[in-house]
Amino acid sequence: MTFEISEWLQNSTPIITIFNIMFFTFTLLFSIFSFLIFISRLKPWCNCNICSSYLTMNWTNEFINLSDWYTHLLKKSPTGTIHIHVLNNTITCNQQNIEHILKTRFENYPKGKPFSAILGDLLGNGIFNVDGVSWNFQRKMASLELKSVTVRSYALEIIIEEIRTRLVPFMNSFAHAEKVFDLQDIMRRFSFDNICKFSFGWDPRCLQVSLPVSDLANAFDVASKISARRALSTSPVIWKIKRLFNIGSEKNLKEAINVVNKFTDEIINKRKEIGFSARNDLLSRKFEIRVDGNQELRFSPGLTASLKDGLPLCEGERSII
């Protein structure tokens, strides 16, 4: 009897193998079919002209960048508002909508986790990338300083000096030589010089006639552009996978942010060594806090969006100047 069963099993082995293959194939096809049905019901896209143009990149035939295309769509919209279904984004230039979102009911329109995730590697937990209690706390800290007459006067002095000693002479030199220059690049250099001097008390000297190359400025530009391109991706999974394996644009983003972080660490460490002077740049204007015993001051990040996690300032009451 045992011999007969063994012989039967040997003869039926090919049949069992075929059955397993058929069962696996059926299960796989059924899973794929179910997934497609699920996706089609979600339907993260539509057949409207805007979504079709975005997915096929047809808008690039008429417009240089996405902002120009959005502007074109907003001009055509009778309400001044458009909805990009494939991105699940709403874009508006309606004055009443803007006032409602940014002023009247600002607390009802948080940036949300998707937005914070996109810019998280660049802005960290800075004021422009957080919501709720954290945003409110950082806003109060920033308002204390930025509303100061001393700080405003200092900012005005920086801008006037940059215009008088660099911007005007630069344009005069090119005008006399009848040369063409990139105005957008000049304004970028002008802004970067002012931001660095106002924030750190450090002059990168980007706006000179020789147009020197700044590794920090280039790194920040690269990081900003790649972070912005994340938002254009049809799915966040794409850039998250690239970040996981450190490939492509995400690798370039990581390298650029490392350059920015290295610079901030160096300048902050130097300031700690020599002490925070009485100058009026944001890094020098620190906060004082009452501590018990030998407890040290705790540095709190997150004042600006210029660099990841903002500027390090001590929490507490502002010193009277």
mmCIF file with all atom_site columns, C-alpha atoms in Angstrom, residues 149-297:
data_model
loop_
_atom_site.group_PDB
_atom_site.id
_atom_site.type_symbol
_atom_site.label_atom_id
_atom_site.label_alt_id
_atom_site.label_comp_id
_atom_site.label_asym_id
_atom_site.label_entity_id
_atom_site.label_seq_id
_atom_site.pdbx_PDB_ins_code
_atom_site.Cartn_x
_atom_site.Cartn_y
_atom_site.Cartn_z
_atom_site.occupancy
_atom_site.B_iso_or_equiv
_atom_site.pdbx_formal_charge
_atom_site.auth_seq_id
_atom_site.auth_comp_id
_atom_site.auth_asym_id
_atom_site.auth_atom_id
_atom_site.pdbx_PDB_model_num
ATOM 1   C CA . VAL A 1 149 ? 14.538 100.606 15.258  1.00 0.00 ? 149 VAL A CA 1
ATOM 2   C CA . THR A 1 150 ? 18.197 99.681  15.666  1.00 0.00 ? 150 THR A CA 1
ATOM 3   C CA . VAL A 1 151 ? 17.876 96.610  13.462  1.00 0.00 ? 151 VAL A CA 1
ATOM 4   C CA . ARG A 1 152 ? 15.896 98.438  10.788  1.00 0.00 ? 152 ARG A CA 1
ATOM 5   C CA . SER A 1 153 ? 18.427 101.244 10.709  1.00 0.00 ? 153 SER A CA 1
ATOM 6   C CA . TYR A 1 154 ? 21.229 98.710  10.426  1.00 0.00 ? 154 TYR A CA 1
ATOM 7   C CA . ALA A 1 155 ? 19.487 96.970  7.509   1.00 0.00 ? 155 ALA A CA 1
ATOM 8   C CA . LEU A 1 156 ? 18.990 100.301 5.751   1.00 0.00 ? 156 LEU A CA 1
ATOM 9   C CA . GLU A 1 157 ? 22.660 101.185 6.193   1.00 0.00 ? 157 GLU A CA 1
ATOM 10  C CA . ILE A 1 158 ? 23.724 97.855  4.696   1.00 0.00 ? 158 ILE A CA 1
ATOM 11  C CA . ILE A 1 159 ? 21.495 98.235  1.640   1.00 0.00 ? 159 ILE A CA 1
ATOM 12  C CA . ILE A 1 160 ? 22.503 101.854 0.999   1.00 0.00 ? 160 ILE A CA 1
ATOM 13  C CA . GLU A 1 161 ? 26.179 100.978 1.315   1.00 0.00 ? 161 GLU A CA 1
ATOM 14  C CA . GLU A 1 162 ? 25.811 98.015  -1.059  1.00 0.00 ? 162 GLU A CA 1
ATOM 15  C CA . ILE A 1 163 ? 24.065 100.206 -3.629  1.00 0.00 ? 163 ILE A CA 1
ATOM 16  C CA . ARG A 1 164 ? 26.541 103.078 -3.343  1.00 0.00 ? 164 ARG A CA 1
ATOM 17  C CA . THR A 1 165 ? 29.792 101.120 -3.332  1.00 0.00 ? 165 THR A CA 1
ATOM 18  C CA . ARG A 1 166 ? 28.948 98.127  -5.535  1.00 0.00 ? 166 ARG A CA 1
ATOM 19  C CA . LEU A 1 167 ? 25.679 98.107  -7.465  1.00 0.00 ? 167 LEU A CA 1
ATOM 20  C CA . VAL A 1 168 ? 25.930 101.590 -9.007  1.00 0.00 ? 168 VAL A CA 1
ATOM 21  C CA . PRO A 1 169 ? 29.675 101.360 -9.831  1.00 0.00 ? 169 PRO A CA 1
ATOM 22  C CA . PHE A 1 170 ? 29.124 97.927  -11.371 1.00 0.00 ? 170 PHE A CA 1
ATOM 23  C CA . MET A 1 171 ? 26.338 99.157  -13.656 1.00 0.00 ? 171 MET A CA 1
ATOM 24  C CA . ASN A 1 172 ? 28.310 102.281 -14.565 1.00 0.00 ? 172 ASN A CA 1
ATOM 25  C CA . SER A 1 173 ? 31.316 100.203 -15.587 1.00 0.00 ? 173 SER A CA 1
ATOM 26  C CA . PHE A 1 174 ? 29.217 98.010  -17.865 1.00 0.00 ? 174 PHE A CA 1
ATOM 27  C CA . ALA A 1 175 ? 27.318 100.998 -19.255 1.00 0.00 ? 175 ALA A CA 1
ATOM 28  C CA . HIS A 1 176 ? 30.534 102.833 -20.197 1.00 0.00 ? 176 HIS A CA 1
ATOM 29  C CA . ALA A 1 177 ? 31.920 99.669  -21.792 1.00 0.00 ? 177 ALA A CA 1
ATOM 30  C CA . GLU A 1 178 ? 28.557 99.024  -23.506 1.00 0.00 ? 178 GLU A CA 1
ATOM 31  C CA . LYS A 1 179 ? 28.547 95.447  -22.249 1.00 0.00 ? 179 LYS A CA 1
ATOM 32  C CA . VAL A 1 180 ? 25.552 93.216  -21.606 1.00 0.00 ? 180 VAL A CA 1
ATOM 33  C CA . PHE A 1 181 ? 25.066 91.630  -18.184 1.00 0.00 ? 181 PHE A CA 1
ATOM 34  C CA . ASP A 1 182 ? 22.549 89.303  -16.561 1.00 0.00 ? 182 ASP A CA 1
ATOM 35  C CA . LEU A 1 183 ? 20.357 91.550  -14.395 1.00 0.00 ? 183 LEU A CA 1
ATOM 36  C CA . GLN A 1 184 ? 18.831 88.600  -12.548 1.00 0.00 ? 184 GLN A CA 1
ATOM 37  C CA . ASP A 1 185 ? 22.279 87.348  -11.563 1.00 0.00 ? 185 ASP A CA 1
ATOM 38  C CA . ILE A 1 186 ? 23.261 90.844  -10.404 1.00 0.00 ? 186 ILE A CA 1
ATOM 39  C CA . MET A 1 187 ? 20.153 91.160  -8.232  1.00 0.00 ? 187 MET A CA 1
ATOM 40  C CA . ARG A 1 188 ? 20.832 87.704  -6.800  1.00 0.00 ? 188 ARG A CA 1
ATOM 41  C CA . ARG A 1 189 ? 24.367 88.732  -5.851  1.00 0.00 ? 189 ARG A CA 1
ATOM 42  C CA . PHE A 1 190 ? 23.094 92.017  -4.437  1.00 0.00 ? 190 PHE A CA 1
ATOM 43  C CA . SER A 1 191 ? 20.521 90.214  -2.277  1.00 0.00 ? 191 SER A CA 1
ATOM 44  C CA . PHE A 1 192 ? 22.965 87.544  -1.131  1.00 0.00 ? 192 PHE A CA 1
ATOM 45  C CA . ASP A 1 193 ? 25.521 90.139  0.028   1.00 0.00 ? 193 ASP A CA 1
ATOM 46  C CA . ASN A 1 194 ? 22.862 92.002  2.015   1.00 0.00 ? 194 ASN A CA 1
ATOM 47  C CA . ILE A 1 195 ? 21.412 88.845  3.573   1.00 0.00 ? 195 ILE A CA 1
ATOM 48  C CA . CYS A 1 196 ? 24.809 87.574  4.727   1.00 0.00 ? 196 CYS A CA 1
ATOM 49  C CA . LYS A 1 197 ? 25.858 90.929  6.180   1.00 0.00 ? 197 LYS A CA 1
ATOM 50  C CA . PHE A 1 198 ? 22.521 91.424  7.927   1.00 0.00 ? 198 PHE A CA 1
ATOM 51  C CA . SER A 1 199 ? 22.292 87.867  9.270   1.00 0.00 ? 199 SER A CA 1
ATOM 52  C CA . PHE A 1 200 ? 25.921 87.004  10.065  1.00 0.00 ? 200 PHE A CA 1
ATOM 53  C CA . GLY A 1 201 ? 27.894 90.224  9.856   1.00 0.00 ? 201 GLY A CA 1
ATOM 54  C CA . TRP A 1 202 ? 29.897 88.532  7.093   1.00 0.00 ? 202 TRP A CA 1
ATOM 55  C CA . ASP A 1 203 ? 30.476 89.997  3.630   1.00 0.00 ? 203 ASP A CA 1
ATOM 56  C CA . PRO A 1 204 ? 30.733 87.421  0.797   1.00 0.00 ? 204 PRO A CA 1
ATOM 57  C CA . ARG A 1 205 ? 31.601 90.189  -1.735  1.00 0.00 ? 205 ARG A CA 1
ATOM 58  C CA . CYS A 1 206 ? 29.613 88.554  -4.535  1.00 0.00 ? 206 CYS A CA 1
ATOM 59  C CA . LEU A 1 207 ? 28.698 91.839  -6.217  1.00 0.00 ? 207 LEU A CA 1
ATOM 60  C CA . GLN A 1 208 ? 32.019 92.991  -7.589  1.00 0.00 ? 208 GLN A CA 1
ATOM 61  C CA . VAL A 1 209 ? 33.029 93.926  -11.123 1.00 0.00 ? 209 VAL A CA 1
ATOM 62  C CA . SER A 1 210 ? 34.942 90.658  -11.455 1.00 0.00 ? 210 SER A CA 1
ATOM 63  C CA . LEU A 1 211 ? 31.771 88.704  -10.482 1.00 0.00 ? 211 LEU A CA 1
ATOM 64  C CA . PRO A 1 212 ? 33.560 86.231  -8.189  1.00 0.00 ? 212 PRO A CA 1
ATOM 65  C CA . VAL A 1 213 ? 32.146 82.749  -7.723  1.00 0.00 ? 213 VAL A CA 1
ATOM 66  C CA . SER A 1 214 ? 30.846 82.017  -4.227  1.00 0.00 ? 214 SER A CA 1
ATOM 67  C CA . ASP A 1 215 ? 30.670 78.350  -3.259  1.00 0.00 ? 215 ASP A CA 1
ATOM 68  C CA . LEU A 1 216 ? 28.135 79.175  -0.561  1.00 0.00 ? 216 LEU A CA 1
ATOM 69  C CA . ALA A 1 217 ? 25.855 81.126  -2.922  1.00 0.00 ? 217 ALA A CA 1
ATOM 70  C CA . ASN A 1 218 ? 26.032 78.408  -5.563  1.00 0.00 ? 218 ASN A CA 1
ATOM 71  C CA . ALA A 1 219 ? 25.340 75.682  -3.010  1.00 0.00 ? 219 ALA A CA 1
ATOM 72  C CA . PHE A 1 220 ? 22.324 77.532  -1.661  1.00 0.00 ? 220 PHE A CA 1
ATOM 73  C CA . ASP A 1 221 ? 20.989 78.108  -5.192  1.00 0.00 ? 221 ASP A CA 1
ATOM 74  C CA . VAL A 1 222 ? 21.376 74.416  -6.043  1.00 0.00 ? 222 VAL A CA 1
ATOM 75  C CA . ALA A 1 223 ? 19.663 73.366  -2.814  1.00 0.00 ? 223 ALA A CA 1
ATOM 76  C CA . SER A 1 224 ? 16.794 75.805  -3.410  1.00 0.00 ? 224 SER A CA 1
ATOM 77  C CA . LYS A 1 225 ? 16.214 74.689  -7.001  1.00 0.00 ? 225 LYS A CA 1
ATOM 78  C CA . ILE A 1 226 ? 16.286 70.969  -6.244  1.00 0.00 ? 226 ILE A CA 1
ATOM 79  C CA . SER A 1 227 ? 13.984 71.421  -3.249  1.00 0.00 ? 227 SER A CA 1
ATOM 80  C CA . ALA A 1 228 ? 11.541 73.359  -5.435  1.00 0.00 ? 228 ALA A CA 1
ATOM 81  C CA . ARG A 1 229 ? 11.642 70.635  -8.094  1.00 0.00 ? 229 ARG A CA 1
ATOM 82  C CA . ARG A 1 230 ? 10.475 68.126  -5.520  1.00 0.00 ? 230 ARG A CA 1
ATOM 83  C CA . ALA A 1 231 ? 7.111  69.879  -5.545  1.00 0.00 ? 231 ALA A CA 1
ATOM 84  C CA . LEU A 1 232 ? 6.837  69.383  -9.317  1.00 0.00 ? 232 LEU A CA 1
ATOM 85  C CA . SER A 1 233 ? 7.176  65.624  -9.051  1.00 0.00 ? 233 SER A CA 1
ATOM 86  C CA . THR A 1 234 ? 3.980  63.712  -9.811  1.00 0.00 ? 234 THR A CA 1
ATOM 87  C CA . SER A 1 235 ? 4.596  61.625  -6.685  1.00 0.00 ? 235 SER A CA 1
ATOM 88  C CA . PRO A 1 236 ? 6.746  62.241  -3.580  1.00 0.00 ? 236 PRO A CA 1
ATOM 89  C CA . VAL A 1 237 ? 7.785  58.588  -3.762  1.00 0.00 ? 237 VAL A CA 1
ATOM 90  C CA . ILE A 1 238 ? 10.092 59.435  -6.679  1.00 0.00 ? 238 ILE A CA 1
ATOM 91  C CA . TRP A 1 239 ? 12.336 61.901  -4.855  1.00 0.00 ? 239 TRP A CA 1
ATOM 92  C CA . LYS A 1 240 ? 12.135 59.944  -1.603  1.00 0.00 ? 240 LYS A CA 1
ATOM 93  C CA . ILE A 1 241 ? 13.513 56.833  -3.335  1.00 0.00 ? 241 ILE A CA 1
ATOM 94  C CA . LYS A 1 242 ? 16.299 58.914  -4.893  1.00 0.00 ? 242 LYS A CA 1
ATOM 95  C CA . ARG A 1 243 ? 17.095 60.336  -1.458  1.00 0.00 ? 243 ARG A CA 1
ATOM 96  C CA . LEU A 1 244 ? 17.081 56.866  0.095   1.00 0.00 ? 244 LEU A CA 1
ATOM 97  C CA . PHE A 1 245 ? 19.659 55.583  -2.396  1.00 0.00 ? 245 PHE A CA 1
ATOM 98  C CA . ASN A 1 246 ? 21.489 58.943  -2.557  1.00 0.00 ? 246 ASN A CA 1
ATOM 99  C CA . ILE A 1 247 ? 21.357 59.202  -6.338  1.00 0.00 ? 247 ILE A CA 1
ATOM 100 C CA . GLY A 1 248 ? 20.641 61.846  -8.956  1.00 0.00 ? 248 GLY A CA 1
ATOM 101 C CA . SER A 1 249 ? 19.377 65.238  -7.871  1.00 0.00 ? 249 SER A CA 1
ATOM 102 C CA . GLU A 1 250 ? 18.982 64.132  -4.249  1.00 0.00 ? 250 GLU A CA 1
ATOM 103 C CA . LYS A 1 251 ? 22.701 63.401  -4.081  1.00 0.00 ? 251 LYS A CA 1
ATOM 104 C CA . ASN A 1 252 ? 23.412 66.908  -5.387  1.00 0.00 ? 252 ASN A CA 1
ATOM 105 C CA . LEU A 1 253 ? 20.992 68.341  -2.832  1.00 0.00 ? 253 LEU A CA 1
ATOM 106 C CA . LYS A 1 254 ? 22.725 66.554  0.024   1.00 0.00 ? 254 LYS A CA 1
ATOM 107 C CA . GLU A 1 255 ? 26.135 67.814  -1.098  1.00 0.00 ? 255 GLU A CA 1
ATOM 108 C CA . ALA A 1 256 ? 24.867 71.396  -1.446  1.00 0.00 ? 256 ALA A CA 1
ATOM 109 C CA . ILE A 1 257 ? 23.253 71.378  1.997   1.00 0.00 ? 257 ILE A CA 1
ATOM 110 C CA . ASN A 1 258 ? 26.471 70.014  3.506   1.00 0.00 ? 258 ASN A CA 1
ATOM 111 C CA . VAL A 1 259 ? 28.321 73.033  2.073   1.00 0.00 ? 259 VAL A CA 1
ATOM 112 C CA . VAL A 1 260 ? 25.763 75.420  3.602   1.00 0.00 ? 260 VAL A CA 1
ATOM 113 C CA . ASN A 1 261 ? 25.782 73.658  6.977   1.00 0.00 ? 261 ASN A CA 1
ATOM 114 C CA . LYS A 1 262 ? 29.572 73.577  7.062   1.00 0.00 ? 262 LYS A CA 1
ATOM 115 C CA . PHE A 1 263 ? 29.698 77.337  6.544   1.00 0.00 ? 263 PHE A CA 1
ATOM 116 C CA . THR A 1 264 ? 27.137 78.065  9.261   1.00 0.00 ? 264 THR A CA 1
ATOM 117 C CA . ASP A 1 265 ? 28.911 75.782  11.722  1.00 0.00 ? 265 ASP A CA 1
ATOM 118 C CA . GLU A 1 266 ? 32.236 77.503  11.061  1.00 0.00 ? 266 GLU A CA 1
ATOM 119 C CA . ILE A 1 267 ? 30.951 81.041  11.468  1.00 0.00 ? 267 ILE A CA 1
ATOM 120 C CA . ILE A 1 268 ? 28.942 80.224  14.599  1.00 0.00 ? 268 ILE A CA 1
ATOM 121 C CA . ASN A 1 269 ? 31.900 78.443  16.201  1.00 0.00 ? 269 ASN A CA 1
ATOM 122 C CA . LYS A 1 270 ? 34.129 81.433  15.458  1.00 0.00 ? 270 LYS A CA 1
ATOM 123 C CA . ARG A 1 271 ? 31.599 83.740  17.086  1.00 0.00 ? 271 ARG A CA 1
ATOM 124 C CA . LYS A 1 272 ? 31.467 81.519  20.162  1.00 0.00 ? 272 LYS A CA 1
ATOM 125 C CA . GLU A 1 273 ? 35.256 81.672  20.446  1.00 0.00 ? 273 GLU A CA 1
ATOM 126 C CA . ILE A 1 274 ? 35.598 85.443  20.113  1.00 0.00 ? 274 ILE A CA 1
ATOM 127 C CA . GLY A 1 275 ? 32.297 86.239  21.802  1.00 0.00 ? 275 GLY A CA 1
ATOM 128 C CA . PHE A 1 276 ? 29.180 87.919  20.478  1.00 0.00 ? 276 PHE A CA 1
ATOM 129 C CA . SER A 1 277 ? 30.029 91.554  19.921  1.00 0.00 ? 277 SER A CA 1
ATOM 130 C CA . ALA A 1 278 ? 27.725 94.535  20.206  1.00 0.00 ? 278 ALA A CA 1
ATOM 131 C CA . ARG A 1 279 ? 27.139 94.638  16.455  1.00 0.00 ? 279 ARG A CA 1
ATOM 132 C CA . ASN A 1 280 ? 23.616 94.676  15.100  1.00 0.00 ? 280 ASN A CA 1
ATOM 133 C CA . ASP A 1 281 ? 23.622 91.653  12.791  1.00 0.00 ? 281 ASP A CA 1
ATOM 134 C CA . LEU A 1 282 ? 21.132 88.977  13.817  1.00 0.00 ? 282 LEU A CA 1
ATOM 135 C CA . LEU A 1 283 ? 23.800 86.561  14.965  1.00 0.00 ? 283 LEU A CA 1
ATOM 136 C CA . SER A 1 284 ? 25.298 89.139  17.322  1.00 0.00 ? 284 SER A CA 1
ATOM 137 C CA . ARG A 1 285 ? 21.979 90.245  18.778  1.00 0.00 ? 285 ARG A CA 1
ATOM 138 C CA . LYS A 1 286 ? 21.408 87.420  21.212  1.00 0.00 ? 286 LYS A CA 1
ATOM 139 C CA . PHE A 1 287 ? 18.719 86.780  23.770  1.00 0.00 ? 287 PHE A CA 1
ATOM 140 C CA . GLU A 1 288 ? 19.328 86.557  27.490  1.00 0.00 ? 288 GLU A CA 1
ATOM 141 C CA . ILE A 1 289 ? 17.735 83.994  29.766  1.00 0.00 ? 289 ILE A CA 1
ATOM 142 C CA . ARG A 1 290 ? 17.713 83.654  33.538  1.00 0.00 ? 290 ARG A CA 1
ATOM 143 C CA . VAL A 1 291 ? 19.265 80.376  34.630  1.00 0.00 ? 291 VAL A CA 1
ATOM 144 C CA . ASP A 1 292 ? 19.705 78.675  37.981  1.00 0.00 ? 292 ASP A CA 1
ATOM 145 C CA . GLY A 1 293 ? 23.104 77.578  39.199  1.00 0.00 ? 293 GLY A CA 1
ATOM 146 C CA . ASN A 1 294 ? 25.568 76.579  36.482  1.00 0.00 ? 294 ASN A CA 1
ATOM 147 C CA . GLN A 1 295 ? 22.952 75.826  33.842  1.00 0.00 ? 295 GLN A CA 1
ATOM 148 C CA . GLU A 1 296 ? 24.186 76.937  30.422  1.00 0.00 ? 296 GLU A CA 1
ATOM 149 C CA . LEU A 1 297 ? 22.270 78.922  27.838  1.00 0.00 ? 297 LEU A CA 1
#
